[in-house]
XYZ file of C-alpha atoms in Angstrom:
717
model
C -79.085 -52.455 -57.385
C -78.361 -51.195 -53.926
C -81.424 -49.570 -52.400
C -81.215 -45.812 -52.030
C -82.224 -46.024 -48.404
C -79.272 -48.353 -47.735
C -76.831 -45.899 -49.354
C -78.266 -43.050 -47.359
C -77.909 -45.084 -44.160
C -74.321 -46.005 -45.031
C -73.481 -42.372 -45.704
C -75.032 -41.351 -42.372
C -73.042 -44.033 -40.558
C -69.821 -42.893 -42.248
C -70.551 -39.289 -41.325
C -71.185 -40.319 -37.716
C -67.924 -42.304 -37.669
C -66.029 -39.319 -39.077
C -67.653 -36.991 -36.563
C -66.817 -39.420 -33.779
C -63.228 -39.698 -34.934
C -62.933 -35.923 -35.229
C -64.357 -35.571 -31.737
C -61.869 -38.108 -30.403
C -59.003 -36.384 -32.227
C -60.148 -33.004 -30.946
C -60.393 -34.377 -27.438
C -56.904 -35.872 -27.696
C -55.501 -32.629 -29.078
C -57.171 -30.693 -26.264
C -55.878 -33.183 -23.732
C -52.374 -32.956 -25.166
C -52.524 -29.165 -25.091
C -53.700 -29.256 -21.495
C -50.992 -31.753 -20.694
C -48.412 -29.586 -22.452
C -49.590 -26.540 -20.525
C -49.400 -28.529 -17.314
C -45.896 -29.672 -18.203
C -44.892 -26.095 -19.018
C -46.416 -24.861 -15.776
C -44.662 -27.575 -13.809
C -41.384 -26.825 -15.588
C -41.741 -23.078 -15.037
C -42.644 -23.622 -11.404
C -39.698 -25.972 -10.972
C -37.319 -23.502 -12.594
C -38.650 -20.676 -10.405
C -38.273 -22.812 -7.303
C -34.797 -23.817 -8.451
C -33.805 -20.190 -9.016
C -35.159 -19.118 -5.641
C -33.500 -22.086 -3.976
C -30.118 -21.206 -5.462
C -30.542 -17.569 -4.438
C -31.487 -18.500 -0.874
C -28.872 -21.196 -0.471
C -26.174 -18.861 -1.786
C -26.933 -16.415 1.010
C -26.932 -19.215 3.579
C -23.606 -20.597 2.338
C -21.828 -17.266 1.901
C -22.345 -16.396 5.589
C -20.324 -19.335 6.998
C -17.780 -18.874 4.207
C -17.397 -15.285 5.399
C -16.505 -16.675 8.817
C -14.021 -19.185 7.374
C -12.165 -16.762 5.110
C -12.438 -13.809 7.491
C -11.177 -15.636 10.570
C -8.328 -17.203 8.615
C -7.443 -13.708 7.338
C -7.283 -12.460 10.926
C -5.186 -15.431 12.071
C -2.739 -14.847 9.212
C -2.029 -11.349 10.552
C -0.121 -13.025 13.397
C 3.381 -14.467 13.328
C 2.903 -18.154 12.557
C 5.369 -20.917 11.977
C 5.567 -22.267 8.420
C 3.353 -25.285 9.074
C 0.584 -23.297 10.754
C 0.733 -20.613 8.059
C 0.425 -23.270 5.360
C -2.546 -24.905 7.097
C -4.457 -21.665 7.691
C -3.692 -20.452 4.178
C -5.054 -23.742 2.827
C -8.284 -23.174 4.748
C -8.598 -19.692 3.272
C -7.893 -20.875 -0.278
C -10.483 -23.652 0.092
C -13.040 -21.130 1.339
C -12.476 -18.886 -1.667
C -12.666 -21.913 -3.976
C -16.019 -22.895 -2.468
C -17.249 -19.356 -2.988
C -16.323 -19.555 -6.678
C -18.383 -22.736 -7.035
C -21.390 -20.983 -5.489
C -20.942 -18.009 -7.806
C -20.794 -20.346 -10.812
C -24.168 -21.838 -9.886
C -25.762 -18.433 -9.368
C -24.361 -17.013 -12.597
C -25.469 -20.057 -14.559
C -29.017 -19.739 -13.190
C -29.194 -16.030 -14.016
C -27.885 -16.645 -17.508
C -30.336 -19.479 -18.147
C -33.250 -17.291 -17.000
C -32.059 -14.344 -19.097
C -31.549 -12.164 -16.024
C -27.884 -11.298 -16.448
C -27.246 -7.540 -16.382
C -24.197 -5.515 -17.305
C -23.245 -2.583 -15.067
C -20.508 -0.251 -16.309
C -18.200 2.014 -14.325
C -14.591 3.143 -14.554
C -11.865 0.790 -13.344
C -8.086 0.381 -13.364
C -7.218 -2.497 -15.685
C -3.671 -3.026 -14.354
C -5.068 -3.478 -10.838
C -7.532 -6.070 -12.135
C -4.810 -8.007 -13.940
C -2.511 -7.880 -10.920
C -5.190 -9.187 -8.554
C -6.241 -12.023 -10.855
C -2.670 -13.157 -11.556
C -1.840 -12.982 -7.840
C -4.776 -15.246 -7.102
C -3.352 -18.083 -9.211
C 0.347 -17.694 -8.398
C 0.371 -20.355 -5.683
C -1.739 -22.758 -7.756
C 0.748 -22.627 -10.634
C 3.715 -23.001 -8.273
C 2.183 -25.980 -6.470
C 1.634 -27.779 -9.797
C 5.124 -26.979 -11.063
C 3.726 -24.866 -13.915
C 4.909 -21.569 -15.335
C 2.298 -18.804 -15.293
C 3.509 -16.365 -17.969
C 1.912 -12.931 -18.291
C 2.226 -10.960 -21.517
C 0.485 -7.667 -20.745
C 0.722 -4.693 -23.099
C 1.810 -1.754 -20.899
C 0.094 0.704 -23.274
C -3.427 -0.426 -22.421
C -5.380 2.676 -21.300
C -5.046 2.937 -17.527
C -8.780 3.347 -16.902
C -11.556 1.761 -18.912
C -15.324 1.841 -18.570
C -16.998 -1.533 -18.334
C -18.273 -4.210 -15.955
C -15.007 -4.878 -14.116
C -16.350 -7.563 -11.729
C -17.599 -9.617 -14.664
C -14.374 -9.167 -16.639
C -12.444 -10.239 -13.549
C -14.738 -13.244 -13.242
C -14.196 -14.266 -16.852
C -10.414 -14.039 -16.442
C -10.574 -16.095 -13.259
C -12.649 -18.786 -14.946
C -10.458 -19.262 -18.001
C -7.147 -19.123 -16.081
C -8.492 -21.575 -13.527
C -9.581 -23.849 -16.361
C -6.142 -23.639 -18.004
C -4.274 -24.553 -14.830
C -6.790 -27.230 -13.889
C -6.233 -29.269 -17.053
C -2.484 -28.692 -17.396
C 0.087 -30.860 -15.637
C 3.284 -29.979 -17.514
C 4.427 -26.759 -19.142
C 2.725 -23.411 -18.794
C -0.341 -21.231 -18.996
C 0.257 -17.939 -20.793
C -2.054 -14.989 -20.216
C -1.932 -12.248 -22.857
C -3.793 -8.946 -22.430
C -3.909 -6.226 -25.082
C -6.081 -3.388 -26.347
C -7.078 -2.296 -29.843
C -8.387 1.300 -30.192
C -11.701 1.816 -31.984
C -14.070 4.763 -32.553
C -16.207 3.731 -29.558
C -13.176 3.236 -27.322
C -11.546 -0.062 -28.069
C -11.490 -3.821 -27.696
C -9.965 -5.444 -24.635
C -8.315 -8.620 -25.900
C -7.590 -11.456 -23.480
C -6.018 -14.742 -24.502
C -5.160 -17.708 -22.285
C -3.091 -20.499 -23.818
C -2.145 -23.692 -21.991
C -0.138 -26.836 -22.693
C -2.754 -29.087 -21.122
C -4.758 -32.090 -22.251
C -6.779 -30.173 -24.851
C -9.986 -31.560 -26.323
C -11.361 -33.133 -29.463
C -12.654 -30.825 -32.173
C -16.146 -32.328 -31.922
C -16.272 -31.564 -28.208
C -15.456 -27.854 -28.452
C -19.047 -26.800 -29.142
C -20.296 -28.673 -26.085
C -18.407 -26.551 -23.585
C -21.018 -23.805 -23.942
C -23.916 -26.111 -23.058
C -23.265 -26.039 -19.306
C -22.069 -28.748 -16.886
C -19.651 -30.021 -19.505
C -16.466 -31.748 -18.377
C -13.718 -32.429 -20.870
C -12.823 -35.372 -18.607
C -15.626 -37.046 -16.703
C -16.274 -40.073 -14.565
C -13.955 -41.702 -12.072
C -10.900 -40.997 -14.225
C -11.182 -37.235 -13.845
C -7.974 -35.623 -12.596
C -9.350 -32.140 -12.085
C -12.138 -30.651 -10.032
C -14.914 -28.268 -10.938
C -18.502 -28.427 -12.150
C -17.874 -27.576 -15.785
C -19.685 -24.247 -15.597
C -16.794 -21.811 -15.925
C -16.557 -21.650 -19.711
C -20.331 -21.662 -20.183
C -20.706 -18.771 -17.764
C -17.780 -16.893 -19.322
C -19.190 -17.311 -22.826
C -22.580 -15.904 -21.780
C -21.048 -12.988 -19.858
C -18.792 -12.003 -22.746
C -21.721 -12.233 -25.159
C -23.868 -10.042 -22.870
C -21.087 -7.420 -22.911
C -21.172 -7.343 -26.723
C -17.996 -9.376 -27.149
C -17.136 -12.870 -28.293
C -15.208 -15.883 -27.023
C -13.547 -18.498 -29.211
C -11.802 -21.772 -28.443
C -8.981 -23.409 -30.373
C -7.898 -26.774 -29.058
C -6.404 -30.075 -30.091
C -6.438 -33.213 -28.014
C -3.094 -33.625 -26.265
C -1.803 -30.274 -27.567
C -3.425 -27.732 -25.238
C -6.163 -25.125 -25.526
C -6.260 -21.442 -26.428
C -9.232 -19.299 -25.402
C -9.484 -15.865 -26.999
C -11.818 -13.138 -25.750
C -12.663 -9.724 -27.170
C -14.728 -7.282 -25.092
C -15.697 -3.764 -26.261
C -14.827 -1.098 -23.661
C -15.003 2.662 -23.497
C -11.926 4.621 -22.409
C -12.025 6.764 -19.260
C -8.322 7.692 -19.284
C -6.056 7.110 -22.273
C -2.880 7.409 -20.175
C -0.926 4.113 -20.520
C -1.514 1.714 -17.648
C 2.236 1.189 -17.174
C 5.064 3.501 -18.215
C 8.750 4.196 -17.621
C 10.039 7.741 -17.230
C 13.691 7.470 -18.306
C 13.616 5.084 -21.274
C 16.541 6.767 -23.091
C 18.874 5.951 -20.205
C 17.866 2.294 -19.954
C 19.301 -0.744 -21.655
C 18.074 -4.164 -20.526
C 19.508 -7.607 -21.220
C 17.784 -10.890 -20.544
C 19.647 -14.178 -20.226
C 17.664 -17.411 -20.132
C 19.440 -20.568 -21.229
C 16.957 -21.713 -23.871
C 18.776 -25.013 -24.246
C 18.078 -25.905 -20.615
C 15.320 -28.100 -19.247
C 12.458 -25.738 -20.033
C 9.852 -27.027 -22.479
C 9.718 -25.487 -25.938
C 6.423 -23.717 -25.180
C 7.810 -22.192 -21.994
C 10.980 -20.991 -23.731
C 9.101 -19.471 -26.668
C 6.498 -17.737 -24.532
C 9.092 -16.286 -22.156
C 11.125 -14.930 -25.057
C 8.096 -13.454 -26.816
C 6.820 -11.878 -23.580
C 10.172 -10.213 -22.870
C 10.372 -8.778 -26.397
C 6.783 -7.471 -26.277
C 7.387 -5.900 -22.886
C 10.559 -4.082 -23.939
C 8.882 -2.830 -27.103
C 5.822 -1.668 -25.188
C 7.856 0.210 -22.589
C 10.176 1.708 -25.215
C 13.333 0.334 -23.593
C 16.397 -0.881 -25.512
C 16.576 -4.625 -25.111
C 18.771 -7.584 -26.058
C 18.207 -11.239 -25.439
C 21.439 -13.148 -24.812
C 21.554 -16.725 -26.046
C 24.549 -17.670 -23.892
C 26.452 -16.635 -20.778
C 29.396 -15.575 -22.942
C 27.144 -13.248 -24.968
C 25.805 -11.693 -21.763
C 29.329 -11.028 -20.505
C 30.205 -9.407 -23.828
C 27.105 -7.174 -23.716
C 27.796 -6.028 -20.166
C 31.407 -5.213 -21.034
C 30.859 -3.479 -24.397
C 27.368 -1.904 -24.092
C 25.786 0.571 -21.631
C 23.666 -2.139 -19.987
C 21.726 -0.841 -16.946
C 19.594 -3.858 -16.016
C 20.010 -7.618 -16.352
C 17.209 -10.155 -15.997
C 18.200 -13.770 -15.380
C 16.493 -16.983 -14.343
C 17.198 -18.826 -11.106
C 19.084 -21.724 -12.815
C 21.328 -19.192 -14.565
C 21.989 -17.444 -11.245
C 22.866 -20.733 -9.528
C 25.311 -21.592 -12.297
C 27.239 -18.278 -12.063
C 26.336 -16.971 -8.599
C 29.549 -15.094 -7.834
C 29.612 -13.392 -11.224
C 26.124 -11.986 -10.745
C 26.876 -10.887 -7.178
C 29.885 -8.974 -8.479
C 27.899 -7.524 -11.389
C 25.206 -6.332 -8.956
C 27.754 -3.955 -7.428
C 27.682 -1.944 -10.683
C 24.277 -2.474 -12.342
C 20.874 -3.855 -11.415
C 20.598 -7.645 -11.585
C 17.073 -9.070 -11.297
C 16.796 -12.774 -10.512
C 13.440 -14.311 -11.493
C 12.737 -16.710 -8.642
C 10.239 -19.466 -7.996
C 7.953 -18.690 -5.086
C 9.239 -19.499 -1.597
C 12.853 -19.271 -2.831
C 15.335 -16.891 -1.218
C 18.749 -15.617 -2.285
C 21.345 -13.511 -0.525
C 20.775 -9.890 -1.498
C 23.876 -7.831 -2.103
C 24.419 -4.562 -3.924
C 21.699 -4.104 -6.563
C 20.736 -7.788 -6.703
C 16.919 -7.796 -6.725
C 14.732 -10.891 -6.311
C 11.636 -10.895 -8.526
C 9.106 -13.614 -7.803
C 7.119 -15.466 -10.424
C 4.791 -14.745 -12.024
C 6.071 -11.302 -12.969
C 4.966 -8.999 -15.746
C 5.202 -5.418 -16.980
C 4.225 -3.804 -13.662
C 7.159 -5.474 -11.888
C 9.624 -4.529 -14.610
C 8.382 -0.928 -14.770
C 8.757 -0.570 -11.009
C 12.346 -1.752 -11.269
C 13.112 0.598 -14.155
C 11.525 3.456 -12.222
C 13.838 2.578 -9.276
C 10.924 1.755 -6.978
C 11.393 -0.854 -4.285
C 9.749 -3.992 -5.536
C 9.033 -7.354 -3.972
C 6.296 -9.486 -5.384
C 5.368 -11.644 -2.412
C 1.724 -11.125 -3.324
C 0.145 -13.266 -0.632
C 2.316 -12.023 2.231
C 1.871 -8.406 1.190
C -1.874 -8.867 1.217
C -1.857 -10.451 4.660
C 0.714 -8.668 6.726
C 0.899 -5.108 5.496
C -1.567 -2.283 5.403
C -1.047 0.969 3.554
C -2.235 3.183 6.398
C -3.432 3.417 10.000
C -6.486 5.417 11.043
C -6.494 5.464 14.864
C -8.830 8.475 15.098
C -11.524 6.932 12.888
C -14.657 5.659 14.639
C -16.600 2.985 12.768
C -19.984 1.407 13.380
C -20.618 -2.123 12.098
C -24.266 -3.143 11.728
C -25.103 -6.833 11.233
C -27.529 -9.303 12.811
C -24.956 -12.123 12.695
C -22.499 -12.308 15.577
C -19.722 -13.962 13.599
C -19.960 -11.446 10.757
C -19.553 -8.668 13.305
C -16.517 -10.347 14.838
C -14.857 -10.867 11.442
C -15.417 -7.269 10.311
C -14.219 -5.910 13.637
C -11.066 -8.017 13.456
C -10.251 -6.829 9.938
C -10.710 -3.162 10.894
C -8.548 -3.622 13.974
C -5.331 -3.939 11.965
C -5.961 -0.429 10.601
C -6.278 0.678 14.252
C -9.835 1.788 13.592
C -12.033 1.914 16.693
C -15.259 0.056 15.952
C -18.623 -0.375 17.640
C -20.845 -3.323 16.745
C -24.646 -3.223 16.712
C -27.051 -5.983 15.738
C -30.082 -4.248 14.241
C -31.188 -1.252 12.229
C -33.126 0.106 15.230
C -30.022 -0.024 17.429
C -28.033 1.713 14.702
C -30.522 4.584 14.514
C -30.491 4.926 18.297
C -26.713 5.023 18.667
C -26.028 7.135 15.591
C -25.907 10.767 16.688
C -24.289 13.770 14.955
C -20.496 13.368 14.662
C -20.558 10.107 16.634
C -19.020 7.977 13.856
C -16.839 8.610 10.810
C -17.987 5.591 8.770
C -20.733 2.965 8.970
C -20.610 -0.581 7.598
C -24.196 -1.759 7.079
C -25.387 -5.320 6.488
C -27.859 -5.536 3.625
C -30.185 -8.316 4.832
C -31.426 -7.914 8.413
C -34.775 -8.791 10.027
C -37.432 -6.139 10.671
C -35.434 -3.267 9.157
C -32.993 -4.170 6.407
C -29.919 -2.159 5.554
C -31.564 -0.237 2.700
C -34.441 0.986 4.888
C -32.003 1.930 7.656
C -29.936 4.012 5.219
C -33.081 5.721 3.934
C -33.978 6.755 7.481
C -30.459 8.022 8.159
C -30.418 10.112 4.985
C -33.821 11.633 5.818
C -32.538 13.125 9.069
C -32.259 16.925 8.809
C -28.682 17.464 10.023
C -25.992 17.738 7.324
C -23.894 15.083 9.095
C -26.337 12.346 8.068
C -26.286 13.263 4.384
C -22.497 13.147 4.094
C -21.790 10.237 6.487
C -19.959 7.469 4.516
C -22.054 4.276 4.614
C -20.648 1.080 3.107
C -22.934 -1.857 2.368
C -21.895 -5.315 3.546
C -23.711 -7.923 1.490
C -23.633 -11.652 0.881
C -25.807 -11.143 -2.195
C -23.485 -8.948 -4.265
C -23.816 -11.116 -7.355
C -25.137 -8.831 -10.060
C -25.758 -5.110 -10.445
C -24.841 -4.564 -6.798
C -22.866 -1.358 -7.129
C -25.557 0.440 -9.095
C -28.300 -0.664 -6.725
C -26.533 0.308 -3.493
C -25.405 3.701 -4.776
C -28.953 4.481 -5.899
C -30.268 3.607 -2.420
C -27.996 6.062 -0.611
C -24.914 3.967 0.153
C -21.486 5.373 -0.710
C -19.827 2.044 -1.484
C -20.173 -1.676 -0.900
C -17.989 -4.613 0.154
C -19.070 -8.129 -0.733
C -19.086 -10.964 1.789
C -16.939 -12.913 2.372
C -14.939 -9.767 3.017
C -11.767 -9.615 0.934
C -8.948 -7.709 2.603
C -7.987 -5.752 -0.525
C -11.603 -4.818 -1.305
C -12.041 -3.581 2.257
C -8.860 -1.507 2.063
C -9.923 -0.013 -1.267
C -13.244 1.038 0.277
C -11.476 2.528 3.302
C -9.134 4.494 1.055
C -12.118 5.916 -0.823
C -14.122 6.751 2.297
C -11.516 7.926 4.843
C -9.975 11.377 4.237
C -6.199 11.612 3.808
C -6.066 13.872 6.879
C -7.249 10.947 9.050
C -4.705 8.454 7.690
C -1.121 8.038 8.874
C 1.788 6.156 7.365
C 2.501 2.856 9.207
C 6.271 3.468 9.123
C 5.880 6.883 10.769
C 3.589 5.398 13.395
C 6.129 2.656 14.142
C 8.929 5.222 14.499
C 6.878 7.284 16.954
C 6.044 4.188 18.934
C 9.714 3.200 19.142
C 10.614 6.625 20.527
C 8.146 6.112 23.349
C 8.785 2.433 23.904
C 10.816 2.523 27.142
C 7.920 2.865 29.513
C 5.892 0.389 27.495
C 8.667 -2.186 27.664
C 8.969 -1.693 31.407
C 5.251 -2.249 31.809
C 5.355 -5.336 29.624
C 8.269 -6.716 31.635
C 6.350 -6.240 34.865
C 3.310 -7.937 33.344
C 5.388 -10.851 32.111
C 6.907 -11.272 35.562
C 3.489 -11.333 37.158
C 2.296 -13.868 34.609
C 5.275 -16.126 35.217
C 4.735 -15.988 38.972
C 1.065 -16.789 38.631
C 1.625 -19.615 36.182
C 3.518 -21.620 38.794
C 0.295 -22.177 40.701
C -1.928 -22.865 37.700
C -2.341 -26.480 36.578
C -1.501 -27.408 33.009
C -4.196 -26.738 30.440
C -6.604 -29.575 29.889
C -7.091 -31.068 26.476
C -10.847 -30.477 26.647
C -12.665 -27.171 27.186
C -12.967 -26.227 30.854
C -16.361 -24.646 30.164
C -19.309 -27.019 29.767
C -22.868 -25.913 28.972
C -25.562 -28.489 28.178
C -27.068 -27.742 24.777
C -23.854 -26.221 23.397
C -21.180 -28.190 21.565
C -18.182 -26.497 23.185
C -15.653 -28.012 20.789
C -17.548 -26.474 17.884
C -18.141 -23.192 19.712
C -14.534 -22.688 20.782
C -13.415 -23.663 17.295
C -15.190 -20.526 16.061
C -13.234 -18.402 18.529
C -9.807 -20.039 18.164
C -10.099 -21.623 21.629
C -10.594 -18.264 23.357
C -13.170 -18.847 26.133
C -13.286 -15.150 27.021
C -14.266 -14.299 23.463
C -16.893 -17.049 23.542
C -18.348 -15.695 26.790
C -18.566 -12.214 25.288
C -20.357 -13.478 22.182
C -22.596 -15.822 24.195
C -23.630 -12.932 26.443
C -24.540 -10.884 23.370
C -26.431 -13.905 22.031
C -28.538 -14.121 25.204
C -29.649 -10.520 24.875
C -30.477 -10.790 21.187
C -32.119 -14.223 21.413
C -34.406 -13.088 24.225
C -35.665 -10.243 22.033
C -36.240 -12.594 19.098
C -38.139 -15.092 21.269
C -40.446 -12.291 22.429
C -41.125 -11.318 18.812
C -41.626 -14.954 17.804
C -44.386 -15.228 20.415
C -46.112 -12.182 18.928
C -45.795 -13.433 15.347
C -47.055 -16.872 16.423
C -50.161 -15.429 18.099
C -50.931 -13.321 15.014
C -50.064 -16.221 12.659
C -47.722 -13.845 10.841
C -45.500 -16.519 9.366
C -43.554 -14.075 7.174
C -42.358 -12.143 10.233
C -41.873 -15.405 12.144
C -39.625 -16.719 9.374
C -37.267 -13.694 9.550
C -36.687 -13.968 13.302
C -36.442 -17.743 13.424
C -33.851 -17.512 10.611
C -31.776 -15.116 12.724
C -32.197 -17.350 15.784
C -30.957 -20.305 13.730
C -27.836 -18.505 12.484
C -26.906 -17.039 15.859
C -27.512 -20.341 17.680
C -25.251 -22.219 15.278
C -22.555 -19.564 15.690
C -22.261 -20.229 19.452
C -22.441 -24.012 19.072
C -26.139 -24.460 20.026
C -26.552 -26.845 17.123
C -29.716 -28.654 18.273
C -31.563 -25.379 18.766
C -30.230 -24.225 15.409
C -31.671 -27.309 13.733
C -35.050 -26.831 15.450
C -35.100 -23.228 14.231
C -34.167 -24.287 10.718
C -37.094 -26.715 10.554
C -39.539 -23.965 11.510
C -37.932 -21.560 9.039
C -38.465 -24.044 6.215
C -42.101 -24.557 7.223
C -42.692 -20.790 7.083
C -41.094 -20.724 3.654
C -43.324 -23.599 2.498
C -46.378 -21.736 3.835
C -45.627 -18.701 1.661
C -45.539 -20.883 -1.468
C -48.301 -23.375 -0.620
C -51.818 -23.579 -2.005
C -54.732 -22.638 0.251
C -55.522 -26.302 0.884
C -51.973 -27.036 2.070
C -51.602 -23.971 4.314
C -53.803 -25.387 7.089
C -51.597 -28.476 7.359
C -48.408 -26.381 7.481
C -49.901 -24.096 10.136
C -50.743 -27.146 12.245
C -47.151 -28.340 11.932
C -45.789 -24.921 12.998
C -48.159 -24.871 15.979
C -46.868 -28.290 16.991
C -43.168 -27.358 16.836
C -43.349 -23.808 18.224
C -43.812 -24.827 21.910
C -40.860 -27.217 21.612
C -38.715 -24.356 20.276
C -39.654 -22.123 23.215
C -38.952 -24.949 25.656
C -35.531 -25.621 24.103
C -34.715 -21.903 24.324
C -35.700 -21.646 27.983
C -33.605 -24.681 28.895
C -30.583 -23.419 26.923
C -30.809 -19.895 28.347
C -30.980 -21.287 31.897
C -28.009 -23.584 31.283
C -26.009 -20.670 29.892
C -26.734 -18.548 32.965
C -25.750 -21.430 35.244
C -22.554 -21.686 33.248
C -21.689 -18.087 34.066
C -22.971 -16.421 30.899
C -24.642 -13.178 31.972
């Protein structure tokens, strides 16, 4: 028999082993939990840093994009030859495309962090559709695609919803359709279904592109998904558009679905609940009983089946929606019969049909309206009631024709070269700490003949703003020392009534989400996002400037012509003087005549379109502002106030880069990043960062002193 003492010892040993194993297991579990917490903390910290990085970098990138798109907008106001206009327009389009990529990243980050917000206000749906379609007209034309728009004219004219996000969703899905389609068309359908709460805005975009496999459809909502990836990709983009659109639509209480087949195209359908602000139809025709329209498109021609079917369906839906009698003619002979035997008032034909029977349609246009649907950049001889209508066209174009309004749909040229009013008596103040932003805004206001004054700080704004001194103020949001919000608060607190009713428009490079609500609550009257879009600026001006201060451009031109004799004489004298002087001036050199050590003159003059006088003006302003910032940097450095130091060194960086002082800009950027690191560093790391700032600060001051002296020697006062 086994001794009892041995059994007791064995049991004790087993208990000790179990206890030891439990202790080890407990220790491992605790270690794993600690490790998991550490991983979570690291992941959270990384995601926070990533979010902040994207927010900061978006502001940094949007500022130079503002310069690119704004300056190209100003250049396009001038008379350019076709090649120059194409080149500048390409620069502007690329700038806007880059901006969309930045917005995709920001939206994706907000969605991932659950920070997306929906802000509702009233908006005009037909204006939104028109702007979005106009944006993609050139893209479709350049790819040889048809962009077909089937818009129900009976959609309520004004809805209540988050218009910027709806616009963004439409842009994303149309861009995606055109991107992955090489032959055929993209058809955009917009309708509205009434409900007790208002109704559902229905948007569908169908393309004849490459499509996708059924198993891949679910992946498009996971982010960064490309239907074609690797070196074989034939389309650009980061694969965020559909993911962002899906999340936005979901946040608005709607849904997005995808139907696609590889090699057979893709259809994206969206439903978004909206309230109704005005139930009046977005598009209507006054004299429907008197109208009878015929459409002749040779469906047996070289158009693809999808293009033919979608055109035919769109025309039928449009006629039904407008309440106009309509016939589609399958042949030229049928059209002739209709015109002869029926009270036809309007004929719509394609460009190939017009080319085939040109003289017939010219003769017909002497009796009734003949609308020729033209590809972009195509011209025809206009005679009688022969009206060119440029693709893509939809219900708004047709309604304007039926309502006998003058209509040309050169979207891009209309945006660039025409304004709806002049306001020569309006005095505007533009407040921004960035020289180039000021120059861009001033140039855009100039075409409205608005007199503008530029100031570079909130303090200067408060000093110069006296009762009845300005009719409107454009205020930058992010400025050092006193930002735009604080400046507006101080203006509104002034006792005189003038300051409470003065229109103040926010200029912001951070208008990504909830901007309108925030700015209005802070005392602004409106806001315009940077980069400044010409149409958005004009809309804000129309809202802020009274009708009594606006004049019609045609009337202004007529008045100018009546008083043009003396002006022409003066111009002739000036031209004569210029010609005489030019005989003694040597030919222009290929390199800039102005040379300042520390400034890349090629870069600097590139900002100002080669205008040395403009550069001198901006460089002089830079000297004044930079001297003030250097003085403040000294104070912040002595007090070791790295938060204040970071704001001013950031401004010094931006302004230095804008005049071509690239080395000083890089030195400033390095110090700015160190100040940013200091704010986020642990206590142990802060001493090392402070030592690094103390090492670089004297070099920054030395570089500034040398540059300022070189600028003065170069004639910059």
